[in-house]
PDB file of C-alpha atoms in Angstrom:
ATOM      1  CA  UNK A 170     -13.989 -77.309 -54.093  1.00 77.00           C
ATOM      2  CA  UNK A 171     -14.791 -74.043 -52.317  1.00 78.00           C
ATOM      3  CA  UNK A 172     -15.934 -70.649 -53.597  1.00 77.00           C
ATOM      4  CA  UNK A 173     -11.999 -70.558 -54.639  1.00 85.00           C
ATOM      5  CA  UNK A 174     -11.845 -74.029 -55.696  1.00 84.00           C
ATOM      6  CA  UNK A 175      -9.854 -75.049 -53.154  1.00 86.00           C
ATOM      7  CA  UNK A 176      -9.308 -78.356 -52.635  1.00 89.00           C
ATOM      8  CA  UNK A 177     -11.283 -79.165 -48.891  1.00 89.00           C
ATOM      9  CA  UNK A 178     -10.268 -81.916 -46.440  1.00 93.00           C
ATOM     10  CA  UNK A 179     -11.715 -83.734 -43.840  1.00 94.00           C
ATOM     11  CA  UNK A 180     -14.878 -83.923 -45.393  1.00 94.00           C
ATOM     12  CA  UNK A 181     -17.926 -86.823 -45.371  1.00 96.00           C
ATOM     13  CA  UNK A 182     -18.566 -88.021 -48.194  1.00 97.00           C
ATOM     14  CA  UNK A 183     -21.756 -90.027 -48.954  1.00 97.00           C
ATOM     15  CA  UNK A 184     -21.783 -93.078 -51.623  1.00 97.00           C
ATOM     16  CA  UNK A 185     -24.925 -94.538 -52.660  1.00 96.00           C
ATOM     17  CA  UNK A 186     -25.267 -97.389 -55.889  1.00 95.00           C
ATOM     18  CA  UNK A 187     -28.769 -97.200 -57.944  1.00 95.00           C
ATOM     19  CA  UNK A 188     -29.647-100.437 -57.616  1.00 94.00           C
ATOM     20  CA  UNK A 189     -27.911-101.384 -53.924  1.00 91.00           C
ATOM     21  CA  UNK A 190     -27.794-104.920 -55.847  1.00 92.00           C
ATOM     22  CA  UNK A 191     -25.554-104.412 -58.197  1.00 93.00           C
ATOM     23  CA  UNK A 192     -22.313-103.646 -56.203  1.00 94.00           C
ATOM     24  CA  UNK A 193     -21.214-103.413 -52.249  1.00 95.00           C
ATOM     25  CA  UNK A 194     -19.297-100.505 -51.417  1.00 96.00           C
ATOM     26  CA  UNK A 195     -16.410-101.442 -48.757  1.00 97.00           C
ATOM     27  CA  UNK A 196     -16.468 -99.954 -45.897  1.00 97.00           C
ATOM     28  CA  UNK A 197     -20.330-100.508 -45.544  1.00 95.00           C
ATOM     29  CA  UNK A 198     -21.195 -97.827 -43.817  1.00 96.00           C
ATOM     30  CA  UNK A 199     -20.383 -96.049 -47.927  1.00 97.00           C
ATOM     31  CA  UNK A 200     -18.467 -93.584 -46.363  1.00 97.00           C
ATOM     32  CA  UNK A 201     -15.364 -91.476 -46.808  1.00 97.00           C
ATOM     33  CA  UNK A 202     -13.339 -88.613 -45.594  1.00 96.00           C
ATOM     34  CA  UNK A 203     -11.452 -86.276 -48.087  1.00 96.00           C
ATOM     35  CA  UNK A 204      -8.224 -85.772 -48.264  1.00 96.00           C
ATOM     36  CA  UNK A 205      -5.490 -82.927 -48.112  1.00 95.00           C
ATOM     37  CA  UNK A 206      -6.489 -82.987 -52.520  1.00 95.00           C
ATOM     38  CA  UNK A 207     -10.583 -83.054 -51.872  1.00 93.00           C
ATOM     39  CA  UNK A 208     -10.526 -86.623 -52.592  1.00 95.00           C
ATOM     40  CA  UNK A 209     -12.995 -89.487 -51.158  1.00 96.00           C
ATOM     41  CA  UNK A 210     -12.773 -93.057 -52.335  1.00 96.00           C
ATOM     42  CA  UNK A 211     -14.180 -96.584 -51.408  1.00 97.00           C
ATOM     43  CA  UNK A 212     -13.763 -99.752 -53.094  1.00 97.00           C
ATOM     44  CA  UNK A 213     -16.782-101.346 -55.221  1.00 95.00           C
ATOM     45  CA  UNK A 214     -17.144-104.866 -55.684  1.00 94.00           C
ATOM     46  CA  UNK A 215     -20.130-106.702 -57.687  1.00 94.00           C
ATOM     47  CA  UNK A 216     -22.408-107.396 -54.971  1.00 92.00           C
ATOM     48  CA  UNK A 217     -22.495-110.894 -56.392  1.00 92.00           C
ATOM     49  CA  UNK A 218     -20.697-113.955 -59.417  1.00 91.00           C
ATOM     50  CA  UNK A 219     -24.232-113.051 -61.110  1.00 91.00           C
ATOM     51  CA  UNK A 220     -24.774-109.295 -60.411  1.00 89.00           C
ATOM     52  CA  UNK A 221     -24.851-107.662 -63.684  1.00 90.00           C
ATOM     53  CA  UNK A 222     -26.447-104.664 -65.344  1.00 91.00           C
ATOM     54  CA  UNK A 223     -25.729-101.742 -65.690  1.00 92.00           C
ATOM     55  CA  UNK A 224     -26.402 -98.898 -62.687  1.00 93.00           C
ATOM     56  CA  UNK A 225     -25.336 -95.186 -61.104  1.00 94.00           C
ATOM     57  CA  UNK A 226     -23.198 -94.558 -58.136  1.00 95.00           C
ATOM     58  CA  UNK A 227     -23.932 -91.219 -56.358  1.00 96.00           C
ATOM     59  CA  UNK A 228     -21.287 -89.104 -54.418  1.00 96.00           C
ATOM     60  CA  UNK A 229     -22.368 -86.865 -52.032  1.00 96.00           C
ATOM     61  CA  UNK A 230     -20.542 -84.088 -49.413  1.00 94.00           C
ATOM     62  CA  UNK A 231     -22.100 -81.131 -47.377  1.00 89.00           C
ATOM     63  CA  UNK A 232     -19.802 -78.243 -46.241  1.00 82.00           C
ATOM     64  CA  UNK A 233     -19.551 -76.434 -43.559  1.00 80.00           C
ATOM     65  CA  UNK A 234     -22.082 -73.711 -44.581  1.00 82.00           C
ATOM     66  CA  UNK A 235     -24.201 -76.628 -45.417  1.00 85.00           C
ATOM     67  CA  UNK A 236     -24.767 -76.433 -49.108  1.00 85.00           C
ATOM     68  CA  UNK A 237     -24.860 -80.030 -50.276  1.00 90.00           C
ATOM     69  CA  UNK A 238     -22.305 -80.869 -53.249  1.00 89.00           C
ATOM     70  CA  UNK A 239     -23.759 -84.106 -55.305  1.00 92.00           C
ATOM     71  CA  UNK A 240     -22.269 -85.965 -57.720  1.00 93.00           C
ATOM     72  CA  UNK A 241     -23.689 -88.679 -60.016  1.00 94.00           C
ATOM     73  CA  UNK A 242     -21.541 -91.544 -62.095  1.00 88.00           C
TER      74      UNK A 242
END
């Protein structure tokens, strides 16, 4: 969201998983463009049939003023 709390569209969001061996992110570039509601999404799947454990997913975006926003799930 911007300073006025409005969604920002057409912004690239980069997703990273830690550990990276736990999940596969689709698309493989692990990026998505925000829609008119400011929402970006990717698909997550187990990296393998034996993948198990806890991890984090981080989403990072940068606005047109160069400010970075990060969310860790």
